[in-house]
């Protein structure tokens, strides 16, 4: 936002996964955006996409905790870059955030996060380790994030699924 609005507050972010950045001074970026409409359009598109993703992932207070956790795990997988290197059918792997950090990001207590993860482990959707979440049933995770009753397919076969709230 600072690129297009000099009065915007300085950006700060806490990344839950490994993040690559490219440094460019703010005055230089403003000059590039002002002189080239394609760059300004790219900046505006990026801002709009980021706002929509933040709304979808983090501002979903009316959804159940399991929907919110599933949505966050899918978003962390989508943005981590690991998805491109993963062969089809391989489990989703999210590394980095603690349960406390997941809770803070979603404005849920650590106990609520632990209960959701325990429910997902019991349904054999998820395996957890130290700062590591492995989802073997991605289709089920996606259905739960959307609040839909999961329909297990061949790739999502397993024990009975947790009931939707």
GROMACS .gro file of C-alpha atoms in nm:
model
  165
    1UNK     CA    1   0.000   0.000   0.000
    2UNK     CA    2   0.291   0.236   0.066
    3UNK     CA    3   0.372   0.228  -0.304
    4UNK     CA    4   0.044   0.393  -0.399
    5UNK     CA    5  -0.028   0.584  -0.077
    6UNK     CA    6   0.249   0.780   0.094
    7UNK     CA    7   0.035   0.811   0.410
    8UNK     CA    8  -0.008   0.434   0.453
    9UNK     CA    9   0.156   0.291   0.761
   10UNK     CA   10   0.474   0.094   0.724
   11UNK     CA   11   0.411  -0.267   0.635
   12UNK     CA   12   0.497  -0.538   0.885
   13UNK     CA   13   0.434  -0.908   0.855
   14UNK     CA   14   0.495  -1.226   1.046
   15UNK     CA   15   0.534  -1.518   0.808
   16UNK     CA   16   0.411  -1.860   0.916
   17UNK     CA   17   0.610  -2.038   0.646
   18UNK     CA   18   0.941  -1.982   0.469
   19UNK     CA   19   0.911  -1.662   0.267
   20UNK     CA   20   1.136  -1.527  -0.008
   21UNK     CA   21   1.157  -1.153  -0.056
   22UNK     CA   22   1.316  -0.922  -0.308
   23UNK     CA   23   1.439  -0.588  -0.179
   24UNK     CA   24   1.364  -0.268  -0.370
   25UNK     CA   25   1.371   0.076  -0.211
   26UNK     CA   26   1.031   0.239  -0.168
   27UNK     CA   27   1.123   0.555  -0.366
   28UNK     CA   28   1.246   0.340  -0.657
   29UNK     CA   29   0.932   0.122  -0.649
   30UNK     CA   30   0.710   0.433  -0.647
   31UNK     CA   31   0.904   0.575  -0.942
   32UNK     CA   32   0.864   0.249  -1.136
   33UNK     CA   33   0.492   0.227  -1.056
   34UNK     CA   34   0.434   0.592  -1.152
   35UNK     CA   35   0.619   0.558  -1.481
   36UNK     CA   36   0.483   0.222  -1.597
   37UNK     CA   37   0.109   0.149  -1.590
   38UNK     CA   38   0.168  -0.229  -1.608
   39UNK     CA   39   0.365  -0.216  -1.282
   40UNK     CA   40   0.094  -0.006  -1.113
   41UNK     CA   41  -0.169  -0.251  -1.237
   42UNK     CA   42   0.038  -0.541  -1.097
   43UNK     CA   43   0.069  -0.366  -0.760
   44UNK     CA   44  -0.306  -0.293  -0.750
   45UNK     CA   45  -0.389  -0.652  -0.849
   46UNK     CA   46  -0.158  -0.785  -0.578
   47UNK     CA   47  -0.317  -0.559  -0.315
   48UNK     CA   48  -0.669  -0.667  -0.415
   49UNK     CA   49  -0.573  -1.037  -0.414
   50UNK     CA   50  -0.407  -1.007  -0.074
   51UNK     CA   51  -0.713  -0.832   0.073
   52UNK     CA   52  -0.946  -1.103  -0.064
   53UNK     CA   53  -0.723  -1.384   0.068
   54UNK     CA   54  -0.698  -1.221   0.410
   55UNK     CA   55  -1.077  -1.188   0.421
   56UNK     CA   56  -1.126  -1.552   0.316
   57UNK     CA   57  -0.866  -1.700   0.553
   58UNK     CA   58  -0.848  -1.477   0.859
   59UNK     CA   59  -1.174  -1.281   0.879
   60UNK     CA   60  -1.410  -1.577   0.900
   61UNK     CA   61  -1.526  -1.554   1.261
   62UNK     CA   62  -1.870  -1.699   1.189
   63UNK     CA   63  -1.727  -2.025   1.061
   64UNK     CA   64  -1.657  -2.321   1.289
   65UNK     CA   65  -1.306  -2.373   1.428
   66UNK     CA   66  -1.252  -2.682   1.207
   67UNK     CA   67  -1.348  -2.483   0.895
   68UNK     CA   68  -1.111  -2.204   0.994
   69UNK     CA   69  -0.817  -2.439   1.066
   70UNK     CA   70  -0.871  -2.633   0.742
   71UNK     CA   71  -0.886  -2.308   0.542
   72UNK     CA   72  -0.562  -2.187   0.701
   73UNK     CA   73  -0.380  -2.516   0.633
   74UNK     CA   74  -0.490  -2.504   0.268
   75UNK     CA   75  -0.376  -2.141   0.240
   76UNK     CA   76  -0.037  -2.216   0.398
   77UNK     CA   77   0.005  -2.503   0.152
   78UNK     CA   78  -0.099  -2.279  -0.140
   79UNK     CA   79   0.147  -2.004  -0.050
   80UNK     CA   80   0.443  -2.212   0.068
   81UNK     CA   81   0.573  -2.307  -0.276
   82UNK     CA   82   0.598  -2.673  -0.173
   83UNK     CA   83   0.283  -2.756  -0.369
   84UNK     CA   84   0.457  -2.721  -0.707
   85UNK     CA   85   0.722  -2.979  -0.617
   86UNK     CA   86   0.474  -3.228  -0.469
   87UNK     CA   87   0.375  -3.524  -0.688
   88UNK     CA   88   0.001  -3.575  -0.746
   89UNK     CA   89  -0.163  -3.764  -0.460
   90UNK     CA   90   0.119  -3.688  -0.214
   91UNK     CA   91   0.015  -3.555   0.127
   92UNK     CA   92  -0.006  -3.182   0.190
   93UNK     CA   93   0.286  -3.083   0.413
   94UNK     CA   94   0.280  -2.760   0.613
   95UNK     CA   95   0.584  -2.681   0.827
   96UNK     CA   96   0.661  -2.389   1.052
   97UNK     CA   97   0.377  -2.262   1.268
   98UNK     CA   98   0.315  -2.380   1.622
   99UNK     CA   99  -0.037  -2.450   1.745
  100UNK     CA  100  -0.019  -2.123   1.938
  101UNK     CA  101   0.069  -1.936   1.616
  102UNK     CA  102  -0.219  -2.102   1.430
  103UNK     CA  103  -0.450  -1.997   1.712
  104UNK     CA  104  -0.318  -1.641   1.713
  105UNK     CA  105  -0.358  -1.612   1.335
  106UNK     CA  106  -0.720  -1.733   1.357
  107UNK     CA  107  -0.802  -1.564   1.689
  108UNK     CA  108  -0.872  -1.903   1.848
  109UNK     CA  109  -0.731  -2.039   2.173
  110UNK     CA  110  -0.449  -2.291   2.167
  111UNK     CA  111  -0.686  -2.540   2.334
  112UNK     CA  112  -0.939  -2.497   2.051
  113UNK     CA  113  -0.665  -2.555   1.794
  114UNK     CA  114  -0.550  -2.868   1.981
  115UNK     CA  115  -0.909  -3.001   1.994
  116UNK     CA  116  -0.956  -2.947   1.619
  117UNK     CA  117  -0.622  -3.110   1.536
  118UNK     CA  118  -0.700  -3.403   1.769
  119UNK     CA  119  -1.034  -3.454   1.594
  120UNK     CA  120  -0.862  -3.448   1.256
  121UNK     CA  121  -0.594  -3.693   1.377
  122UNK     CA  122  -0.863  -3.932   1.507
  123UNK     CA  123  -1.034  -3.922   1.165
  124UNK     CA  124  -0.694  -3.998   1.004
  125UNK     CA  125  -0.703  -3.675   0.802
  126UNK     CA  126  -0.396  -3.528   0.965
  127UNK     CA  127  -0.065  -3.629   1.121
  128UNK     CA  128   0.124  -3.379   1.331
  129UNK     CA  129   0.479  -3.343   1.454
  130UNK     CA  130   0.688  -3.060   1.590
  131UNK     CA  131   0.567  -2.762   1.385
  132UNK     CA  132   0.464  -3.001   1.108
  133UNK     CA  133   0.120  -3.088   0.969
  134UNK     CA  134   0.074  -3.363   0.710
  135UNK     CA  135  -0.269  -3.395   0.547
  136UNK     CA  136  -0.324  -3.731   0.380
  137UNK     CA  137  -0.683  -3.661   0.274
  138UNK     CA  138  -0.672  -3.327   0.090
  139UNK     CA  139  -1.023  -3.365  -0.055
  140UNK     CA  140  -1.166  -3.407   0.293
  141UNK     CA  141  -0.968  -3.106   0.418
  142UNK     CA  142  -1.106  -2.896   0.131
  143UNK     CA  143  -1.464  -3.010   0.196
  144UNK     CA  144  -1.433  -2.936   0.569
  145UNK     CA  145  -1.291  -2.590   0.494
  146UNK     CA  146  -1.595  -2.515   0.277
  147UNK     CA  147  -1.839  -2.646   0.539
  148UNK     CA  148  -1.957  -2.922   0.305
  149UNK     CA  149  -2.011  -3.281   0.409
  150UNK     CA  150  -1.698  -3.463   0.287
  151UNK     CA  151  -1.755  -3.727   0.021
  152UNK     CA  152  -1.462  -3.968   0.042
  153UNK     CA  153  -1.323  -4.073  -0.294
  154UNK     CA  154  -1.059  -4.331  -0.369
  155UNK     CA  155  -0.777  -4.097  -0.267
  156UNK     CA  156  -0.956  -3.999   0.052
  157UNK     CA  157  -1.049  -4.345   0.178
  158UNK     CA  158  -1.018  -4.389   0.552
  159UNK     CA  159  -1.213  -4.413   0.876
  160UNK     CA  160  -1.540  -4.223   0.931
  161UNK     CA  161  -1.513  -3.846   0.901
  162UNK     CA  162  -1.578  -3.602   1.184
  163UNK     CA  163  -1.930  -3.457   1.187
  164UNK     CA  164  -1.967  -3.104   1.060
  165UNK     CA  165  -2.064  -2.854   1.330
   0.00000   0.00000   0.00000
